[in-house]
Amino acid sequence: DAKTTQPNSMESNEEEPVHLPCNHSTISGTDYIHWYRQLPSQGPEYVIHGLTSNVNNRMASLAIAEDRKSSTLILHRATLRDAAVYYCILRDNTGGFKTIFGAGTRLFVKA
Amino acid sequence: DSGVTQTPKHLITATGQRVTLRCSPRSGDLSVYWYQQSLDQGLQFLIQYYNGEERAKGNILERFSAQQFPDLHSELNLSSLELGDSALYFCASSVGGHSNQPQHFGDGTRLSIL
């Protein structure tokens, strides 16, 4: 199963943009890149996903490198409610449909 | 509110016992996933069902079993419980089982083994 690498933690100021990086150098052509976040005492929450093109939704933007070996989750204006652990994961239809979560990045947001 | 319902929210039991965790997926979702989250292991994928059939298996112990019923709800059975089974157990659901579909998670069941 392809793995992802993320920084253990990052810090941001409130109302500033946040760029959360993820490396996935062993990604295969059929792997989708998904991002989830987990707020304290809650289950993981879907944020965004993509395959090759950049994606935008109401929560965030996902920028995918041209070689697909890395991606960046962009929160355009961080709020205190965005403080969470962010997971970047790869999912494919050929590897038994497993979903492998890494350790994620803990995002701290300062007021 | 993700629309995924897990019961019970908390469960306290003793070693050697057996428990059943229940999950109701979002309306219309055919696929159910089970995860275990402990402090030292992070989120571990256990098993996935799609429309009643097992689709994928992860790090699920032989003492654990699951099933998805015709009404699409799912149960995770944990038997011969050990102290190390203490964890948060999450259920997630998705419309289908494919990799381009997001999973929606419940709030989890916290299992404590005494």
PDB file of C-alpha atoms in Angstrom:
ATOM      1  CA  ASP A   1       0.000   0.000   0.000  1.00  0.00           C
ATOM      2  CA  ALA A   2       1.271   3.440  -0.900  1.00  0.00           C
ATOM      3  CA  LYS A   3       2.207   5.553   2.092  1.00  0.00           C
ATOM      4  CA  THR A   4       2.039   9.249   2.834  1.00  0.00           C
ATOM      5  CA  THR A   5       4.412  11.453   4.815  1.00  0.00           C
ATOM      6  CA  GLN A   6       3.257  14.553   6.670  1.00  0.00           C
ATOM      7  CA  PRO A   7       4.875  16.893   9.195  1.00  0.00           C
ATOM      8  CA  ASN A   8       3.943  16.031  12.758  1.00  0.00           C
ATOM      9  CA  SER A   9       2.643  19.508  13.537  1.00  0.00           C
ATOM     10  CA  MET A  10       2.190  22.981  12.121  1.00  0.00           C
ATOM     11  CA  GLU A  11       1.164  26.304  13.542  1.00  0.00           C
ATOM     12  CA  SER A  12      -0.835  29.085  11.973  1.00  0.00           C
ATOM     13  CA  ASN A  13      -2.274  32.439  12.917  1.00  0.00           C
ATOM     14  CA  GLU A  14      -5.993  32.964  12.805  1.00  0.00           C
ATOM     15  CA  GLU A  15      -7.336  34.383   9.545  1.00  0.00           C
ATOM     16  CA  GLU A  16      -4.147  33.550   7.648  1.00  0.00           C
ATOM     17  CA  PRO A  17      -3.852  30.882   4.929  1.00  0.00           C
ATOM     18  CA  VAL A  18      -2.451  27.491   5.856  1.00  0.00           C
ATOM     19  CA  HIS A  19      -0.644  25.128   3.516  1.00  0.00           C
ATOM     20  CA  LEU A  20      -0.476  21.555   4.769  1.00  0.00           C
ATOM     21  CA  PRO A  21       1.964  19.414   2.745  1.00  0.00           C
ATOM     22  CA  CYS A  22       1.848  15.701   2.025  1.00  0.00           C
ATOM     23  CA  ASN A  23       4.402  13.543   0.244  1.00  0.00           C
ATOM     24  CA  HIS A  24       3.339  10.368  -1.512  1.00  0.00           C
ATOM     25  CA  SER A  25       6.262   9.426  -3.707  1.00  0.00           C
ATOM     26  CA  THR A  26       5.054   5.840  -4.275  1.00  0.00           C
ATOM     27  CA  ILE A  27       1.606   6.847  -5.482  1.00  0.00           C
ATOM     28  CA  SER A  28       0.199   4.772  -8.312  1.00  0.00           C
ATOM     29  CA  GLY A  29      -1.835   5.984 -11.250  1.00  0.00           C
ATOM     30  CA  THR A  30      -5.104   4.773  -9.760  1.00  0.00           C
ATOM     31  CA  ASP A  31      -4.657   6.253  -6.277  1.00  0.00           C
ATOM     32  CA  TYR A  32      -6.974   9.046  -5.221  1.00  0.00           C
ATOM     33  CA  ILE A  33      -5.618  11.568  -2.717  1.00  0.00           C
ATOM     34  CA  HIS A  34      -8.007  12.173   0.155  1.00  0.00           C
ATOM     35  CA  TRP A  35      -7.792  14.579   3.074  1.00  0.00           C
ATOM     36  CA  TYR A  36      -9.635  14.149   6.339  1.00  0.00           C
ATOM     37  CA  ARG A  37      -9.423  16.022   9.594  1.00  0.00           C
ATOM     38  CA  GLN A  38     -10.218  15.008  13.136  1.00  0.00           C
ATOM     39  CA  LEU A  39     -11.270  17.558  15.689  1.00  0.00           C
ATOM     40  CA  PRO A  40     -10.823  16.734  19.378  1.00  0.00           C
ATOM     41  CA  SER A  41     -13.278  14.103  20.620  1.00  0.00           C
ATOM     42  CA  GLN A  42     -14.848  13.628  17.195  1.00  0.00           C
ATOM     43  CA  GLY A  43     -14.649  11.182  14.335  1.00  0.00           C
ATOM     44  CA  PRO A  44     -12.639  12.042  11.223  1.00  0.00           C
ATOM     45  CA  GLU A  45     -14.329  14.446   8.831  1.00  0.00           C
ATOM     46  CA  TYR A  46     -13.957  14.371   5.062  1.00  0.00           C
ATOM     47  CA  VAL A  47     -12.323  17.510   3.676  1.00  0.00           C
ATOM     48  CA  ILE A  48     -11.500  17.036   0.000  1.00  0.00           C
ATOM     49  CA  HIS A  49     -10.131  14.563  -2.544  1.00  0.00           C
ATOM     50  CA  GLY A  50      -8.671  14.543  -6.028  1.00  0.00           C
ATOM     51  CA  LEU A  51      -6.870  12.463  -8.626  1.00  0.00           C
ATOM     52  CA  THR A  52      -4.780  14.712 -10.876  1.00  0.00           C
ATOM     53  CA  SER A  53      -6.308  18.188 -11.105  1.00  0.00           C
ATOM     54  CA  ASN A  54      -6.514  20.781  -8.360  1.00  0.00           C
ATOM     55  CA  VAL A  55      -9.820  20.776  -6.521  1.00  0.00           C
ATOM     56  CA  ASN A  56     -11.776  23.385  -4.594  1.00  0.00           C
ATOM     57  CA  ASN A  57     -14.725  23.058  -2.273  1.00  0.00           C
ATOM     58  CA  ARG A  58     -16.295  25.128   0.473  1.00  0.00           C
ATOM     59  CA  MET A  59     -13.850  23.853   3.073  1.00  0.00           C
ATOM     60  CA  ALA A  60     -10.493  23.925   1.323  1.00  0.00           C
ATOM     61  CA  SER A  61      -8.454  23.624  -1.847  1.00  0.00           C
ATOM     62  CA  LEU A  62      -6.265  20.718  -2.887  1.00  0.00           C
ATOM     63  CA  ALA A  63      -3.202  21.382  -5.010  1.00  0.00           C
ATOM     64  CA  ILE A  64      -1.692  18.272  -6.610  1.00  0.00           C
ATOM     65  CA  ALA A  65       1.813  18.316  -8.046  1.00  0.00           C
ATOM     66  CA  GLU A  66       2.169  17.535 -11.721  1.00  0.00           C
ATOM     67  CA  ASP A  67       4.008  14.270 -10.986  1.00  0.00           C
ATOM     68  CA  ARG A  68       1.432  13.506  -8.255  1.00  0.00           C
ATOM     69  CA  LYS A  69       4.165  12.704  -5.754  1.00  0.00           C
ATOM     70  CA  SER A  70       3.024  15.422  -3.406  1.00  0.00           C
ATOM     71  CA  SER A  71      -0.046  17.466  -2.616  1.00  0.00           C
ATOM     72  CA  THR A  72      -0.976  20.433  -0.469  1.00  0.00           C
ATOM     73  CA  LEU A  73      -4.169  21.116   1.414  1.00  0.00           C
ATOM     74  CA  ILE A  74      -4.902  24.821   1.535  1.00  0.00           C
ATOM     75  CA  LEU A  75      -7.133  26.402   4.143  1.00  0.00           C
ATOM     76  CA  HIS A  76      -7.681  29.915   2.871  1.00  0.00           C
ATOM     77  CA  ARG A  77      -8.408  31.595   6.223  1.00  0.00           C
ATOM     78  CA  ALA A  78      -7.661  29.547   9.294  1.00  0.00           C
ATOM     79  CA  THR A  79     -10.046  29.830  12.202  1.00  0.00           C
ATOM     80  CA  LEU A  80      -9.748  28.461  15.717  1.00  0.00           C
ATOM     81  CA  ARG A  81     -12.228  25.761  14.685  1.00  0.00           C
ATOM     82  CA  ASP A  82      -9.722  24.474  12.128  1.00  0.00           C
ATOM     83  CA  ALA A  83      -7.386  23.270  14.878  1.00  0.00           C
ATOM     84  CA  ALA A  84      -7.348  19.517  14.288  1.00  0.00           C
ATOM     85  CA  VAL A  85      -5.275  16.593  13.070  1.00  0.00           C
ATOM     86  CA  TYR A  86      -5.215  16.530   9.262  1.00  0.00           C
ATOM     87  CA  TYR A  87      -4.734  13.211   7.500  1.00  0.00           C
ATOM     88  CA  CYS A  88      -3.595  12.788   3.921  1.00  0.00           C
ATOM     89  CA  ILE A  89      -4.391   9.304   2.629  1.00  0.00           C
ATOM     90  CA  LEU A  90      -4.302   7.407  -0.635  1.00  0.00           C
ATOM     91  CA  ARG A  91      -7.120   5.161  -1.760  1.00  0.00           C
ATOM     92  CA  ASP A  92      -7.201   2.889  -4.769  1.00  0.00           C
ATOM     93  CA  ASN A  93      -9.584   0.367  -6.232  1.00  0.00           C
ATOM     94  CA  THR A  94      -6.947  -2.222  -6.964  1.00  0.00           C
ATOM     95  CA  GLY A  95      -5.311  -2.750  -3.594  1.00  0.00           C
ATOM     96  CA  GLY A  96      -8.196  -4.379  -1.807  1.00  0.00           C
ATOM     97  CA  PHE A  97      -9.939  -1.115  -1.093  1.00  0.00           C
ATOM     98  CA  LYS A  98      -7.986  -0.606   2.091  1.00  0.00           C
ATOM     99  CA  THR A  99      -7.763   2.849   3.609  1.00  0.00           C
ATOM    100  CA  ILE A 100      -4.426   3.513   5.289  1.00  0.00           C
ATOM    101  CA  PHE A 101      -4.231   6.467   7.669  1.00  0.00           C
ATOM    102  CA  GLY A 102      -0.830   7.845   8.684  1.00  0.00           C
ATOM    103  CA  ALA A 103      -0.056   9.858  11.777  1.00  0.00           C
ATOM    104  CA  GLY A 104      -1.335  13.101  10.282  1.00  0.00           C
ATOM    105  CA  THR A 105      -0.407  16.731  10.964  1.00  0.00           C
ATOM    106  CA  ARG A 106      -1.643  18.408  14.093  1.00  0.00           C
ATOM    107  CA  LEU A 107      -2.557  21.989  13.209  1.00  0.00           C
ATOM    108  CA  PHE A 108      -2.418  24.609  15.949  1.00  0.00           C
ATOM    109  CA  VAL A 109      -4.183  27.918  15.274  1.00  0.00           C
ATOM    110  CA  LYS A 110      -3.232  30.965  17.286  1.00  0.00           C
ATOM    111  CA  ALA A 111      -5.678  33.786  17.944  1.00  0.00           C
TER     112      ALA A 111
ATOM    113  CA  ASP B   1     -23.795  15.703  11.886  1.00  0.00           C
ATOM    114  CA  SER B   2     -22.382  13.100   9.467  1.00  0.00           C
ATOM    115  CA  GLY B   3     -25.555  11.010   9.413  1.00  0.00           C
ATOM    116  CA  VAL B   4     -23.688   7.936  10.646  1.00  0.00           C
ATOM    117  CA  THR B   5     -24.971   6.654  13.981  1.00  0.00           C
ATOM    118  CA  GLN B   6     -22.924   4.520  16.326  1.00  0.00           C
ATOM    119  CA  THR B   7     -24.168   2.901  19.516  1.00  0.00           C
ATOM    120  CA  PRO B   8     -23.334   2.745  22.293  1.00  0.00           C
ATOM    121  CA  LYS B   9     -21.179   5.846  22.781  1.00  0.00           C
ATOM    122  CA  HIS B  10     -19.351   4.326  25.717  1.00  0.00           C
ATOM    123  CA  LEU B  11     -18.848   0.742  26.780  1.00  0.00           C
ATOM    124  CA  ILE B  12     -17.051  -0.519  29.854  1.00  0.00           C
ATOM    125  CA  THR B  13     -16.456  -4.206  30.308  1.00  0.00           C
ATOM    126  CA  ALA B  14     -13.950  -6.715  31.646  1.00  0.00           C
ATOM    127  CA  THR B  15     -11.284  -8.876  30.079  1.00  0.00           C
ATOM    128  CA  GLY B  16     -12.566 -12.051  28.479  1.00  0.00           C
ATOM    129  CA  GLN B  17     -15.976 -10.615  27.718  1.00  0.00           C
ATOM    130  CA  ARG B  18     -17.702 -10.123  24.360  1.00  0.00           C
ATOM    131  CA  VAL B  19     -19.299  -6.920  23.068  1.00  0.00           C
ATOM    132  CA  THR B  20     -21.186  -5.808  19.988  1.00  0.00           C
ATOM    133  CA  LEU B  21     -20.848  -2.356  18.476  1.00  0.00           C
ATOM    134  CA  ARG B  22     -23.531  -1.132  16.133  1.00  0.00           C
ATOM    135  CA  CYS B  23     -23.419   1.248  13.183  1.00  0.00           C
ATOM    136  CA  SER B  24     -26.189   2.731  11.054  1.00  0.00           C
ATOM    137  CA  PRO B  25     -24.817   4.248   7.840  1.00  0.00           C
ATOM    138  CA  ARG B  26     -26.026   7.437   6.191  1.00  0.00           C
ATOM    139  CA  SER B  27     -29.234   7.013   4.266  1.00  0.00           C
ATOM    140  CA  GLY B  28     -28.399   5.691   0.807  1.00  0.00           C
ATOM    141  CA  ASP B  29     -24.862   4.586   1.625  1.00  0.00           C
ATOM    142  CA  LEU B  30     -24.127   0.966   0.733  1.00  0.00           C
ATOM    143  CA  SER B  31     -20.621   0.655   2.112  1.00  0.00           C
ATOM    144  CA  VAL B  32     -19.579   0.484   5.760  1.00  0.00           C
ATOM    145  CA  TYR B  33     -16.062   0.629   7.184  1.00  0.00           C
ATOM    146  CA  TRP B  34     -14.784  -0.096  10.680  1.00  0.00           C
ATOM    147  CA  TYR B  35     -11.704   1.511  12.234  1.00  0.00           C
ATOM    148  CA  GLN B  36      -9.915   1.226  15.557  1.00  0.00           C
ATOM    149  CA  GLN B  37      -8.142   4.228  17.059  1.00  0.00           C
ATOM    150  CA  SER B  38      -5.859   3.756  20.017  1.00  0.00           C
ATOM    151  CA  LEU B  39      -3.317   6.175  21.436  1.00  0.00           C
ATOM    152  CA  ASP B  40      -0.283   4.238  20.276  1.00  0.00           C
ATOM    153  CA  GLN B  41      -1.574   2.917  16.925  1.00  0.00           C
ATOM    154  CA  GLY B  42      -3.519   5.781  15.392  1.00  0.00           C
ATOM    155  CA  LEU B  43      -6.416   5.016  13.049  1.00  0.00           C
ATOM    156  CA  GLN B  44      -6.320   1.404  11.891  1.00  0.00           C
ATOM    157  CA  PHE B  45      -8.601   0.119   9.155  1.00  0.00           C
ATOM    158  CA  LEU B  46     -10.323  -3.083  10.224  1.00  0.00           C
ATOM    159  CA  ILE B  47     -12.836  -4.150   7.599  1.00  0.00           C
ATOM    160  CA  GLN B  48     -15.179  -2.913   4.865  1.00  0.00           C
ATOM    161  CA  TYR B  49     -18.556  -4.197   3.726  1.00  0.00           C
ATOM    162  CA  TYR B  50     -20.408  -3.282   0.590  1.00  0.00           C
ATOM    163  CA  ASN B  51     -24.103  -4.106   0.284  1.00  0.00           C
ATOM    164  CA  GLY B  52     -23.817  -7.003   2.710  1.00  0.00           C
ATOM    165  CA  GLU B  53     -20.621  -8.503   1.317  1.00  0.00           C
ATOM    166  CA  GLU B  54     -17.139  -8.231   2.776  1.00  0.00           C
ATOM    167  CA  ARG B  55     -15.082  -6.005   0.445  1.00  0.00           C
ATOM    168  CA  ALA B  56     -11.729  -5.521   2.183  1.00  0.00           C
ATOM    169  CA  LYS B  57      -9.977  -6.635   5.293  1.00  0.00           C
ATOM    170  CA  GLY B  58      -7.309  -4.756   7.183  1.00  0.00           C
ATOM    171  CA  ASN B  59      -5.689  -5.341  10.550  1.00  0.00           C
ATOM    172  CA  ILE B  60      -8.636  -7.123  12.090  1.00  0.00           C
ATOM    173  CA  LEU B  61      -7.904  -9.719  14.756  1.00  0.00           C
ATOM    174  CA  GLU B  62      -9.420 -13.188  14.539  1.00  0.00           C
ATOM    175  CA  ARG B  63     -11.245 -12.445  17.801  1.00  0.00           C
ATOM    176  CA  PHE B  64     -13.108  -9.677  15.976  1.00  0.00           C
ATOM    177  CA  SER B  65     -15.822 -10.193  13.406  1.00  0.00           C
ATOM    178  CA  ALA B  66     -18.286  -8.008  11.581  1.00  0.00           C
ATOM    179  CA  GLN B  67     -21.306  -8.235   9.364  1.00  0.00           C
ATOM    180  CA  GLN B  68     -23.599  -6.000   7.382  1.00  0.00           C
ATOM    181  CA  PHE B  69     -27.283  -6.778   7.453  1.00  0.00           C
ATOM    182  CA  PRO B  70     -29.908  -6.479   4.676  1.00  0.00           C
ATOM    183  CA  ASP B  71     -31.011  -3.104   6.068  1.00  0.00           C
ATOM    184  CA  LEU B  72     -27.343  -2.054   5.673  1.00  0.00           C
ATOM    185  CA  HIS B  73     -26.605  -1.522   9.334  1.00  0.00           C
ATOM    186  CA  SER B  74     -23.441  -3.181  10.546  1.00  0.00           C
ATOM    187  CA  GLU B  75     -22.202  -4.763  13.740  1.00  0.00           C
ATOM    188  CA  LEU B  76     -18.660  -5.285  14.960  1.00  0.00           C
ATOM    189  CA  ASN B  77     -18.291  -8.139  17.429  1.00  0.00           C
ATOM    190  CA  LEU B  78     -15.289  -8.209  19.727  1.00  0.00           C
ATOM    191  CA  SER B  79     -14.710 -11.332  21.809  1.00  0.00           C
ATOM    192  CA  SER B  80     -12.231 -12.591  24.421  1.00  0.00           C
ATOM    193  CA  LEU B  81     -11.484  -8.967  25.144  1.00  0.00           C
ATOM    194  CA  GLU B  82      -8.025  -7.950  26.287  1.00  0.00           C
ATOM    195  CA  LEU B  83      -6.798  -4.759  27.923  1.00  0.00           C
ATOM    196  CA  GLY B  84      -5.190  -3.760  24.635  1.00  0.00           C
ATOM    197  CA  ASP B  85      -8.562  -3.678  22.913  1.00  0.00           C
ATOM    198  CA  SER B  86      -9.413  -0.499  24.773  1.00  0.00           C
ATOM    199  CA  ALA B  87      -9.811   2.083  22.027  1.00  0.00           C
ATOM    200  CA  LEU B  88     -12.180   4.236  20.057  1.00  0.00           C
ATOM    201  CA  TYR B  89     -13.989   2.301  17.363  1.00  0.00           C
ATOM    202  CA  PHE B  90     -15.266   4.299  14.409  1.00  0.00           C
ATOM    203  CA  CYS B  91     -17.690   3.345  11.726  1.00  0.00           C
ATOM    204  CA  ALA B  92     -17.785   5.169   8.406  1.00  0.00           C
ATOM    205  CA  SER B  93     -20.007   4.878   5.369  1.00  0.00           C
ATOM    206  CA  SER B  94     -19.867   5.841   1.726  1.00  0.00           C
ATOM    207  CA  VAL B  95     -22.272   5.701  -1.182  1.00  0.00           C
ATOM    208  CA  GLY B  96     -20.332   2.937  -2.896  1.00  0.00           C
ATOM    209  CA  GLY B  97     -17.039   1.322  -2.097  1.00  0.00           C
ATOM    210  CA  HIS B  98     -14.793   2.989  -4.615  1.00  0.00           C
ATOM    211  CA  SER B  99     -11.730   5.059  -3.937  1.00  0.00           C
ATOM    212  CA  ASN B 100     -13.146   8.275  -5.372  1.00  0.00           C
ATOM    213  CA  GLN B 101     -15.934   8.445  -2.819  1.00  0.00           C
ATOM    214  CA  PRO B 102     -15.572  10.159   0.544  1.00  0.00           C
ATOM    215  CA  GLN B 103     -16.205   8.324   3.783  1.00  0.00           C
ATOM    216  CA  HIS B 104     -18.419   9.831   6.452  1.00  0.00           C
ATOM    217  CA  PHE B 105     -17.556   8.907  10.015  1.00  0.00           C
ATOM    218  CA  GLY B 106     -19.667   8.458  13.100  1.00  0.00           C
ATOM    219  CA  ASP B 107     -18.694   9.817  16.493  1.00  0.00           C
ATOM    220  CA  GLY B 108     -17.325   6.474  17.612  1.00  0.00           C
ATOM    221  CA  THR B 109     -17.764   4.031  20.464  1.00  0.00           C
ATOM    222  CA  ARG B 110     -15.274   4.330  23.291  1.00  0.00           C
ATOM    223  CA  LEU B 111     -14.499   0.859  24.619  1.00  0.00           C
ATOM    224  CA  SER B 112     -12.789   0.538  27.977  1.00  0.00           C
ATOM    225  CA  ILE B 113     -11.601  -2.833  29.205  1.00  0.00           C
ATOM    226  CA  LEU B 114     -11.032  -3.106  32.953  1.00  0.00           C
TER     227      LEU B 114
END
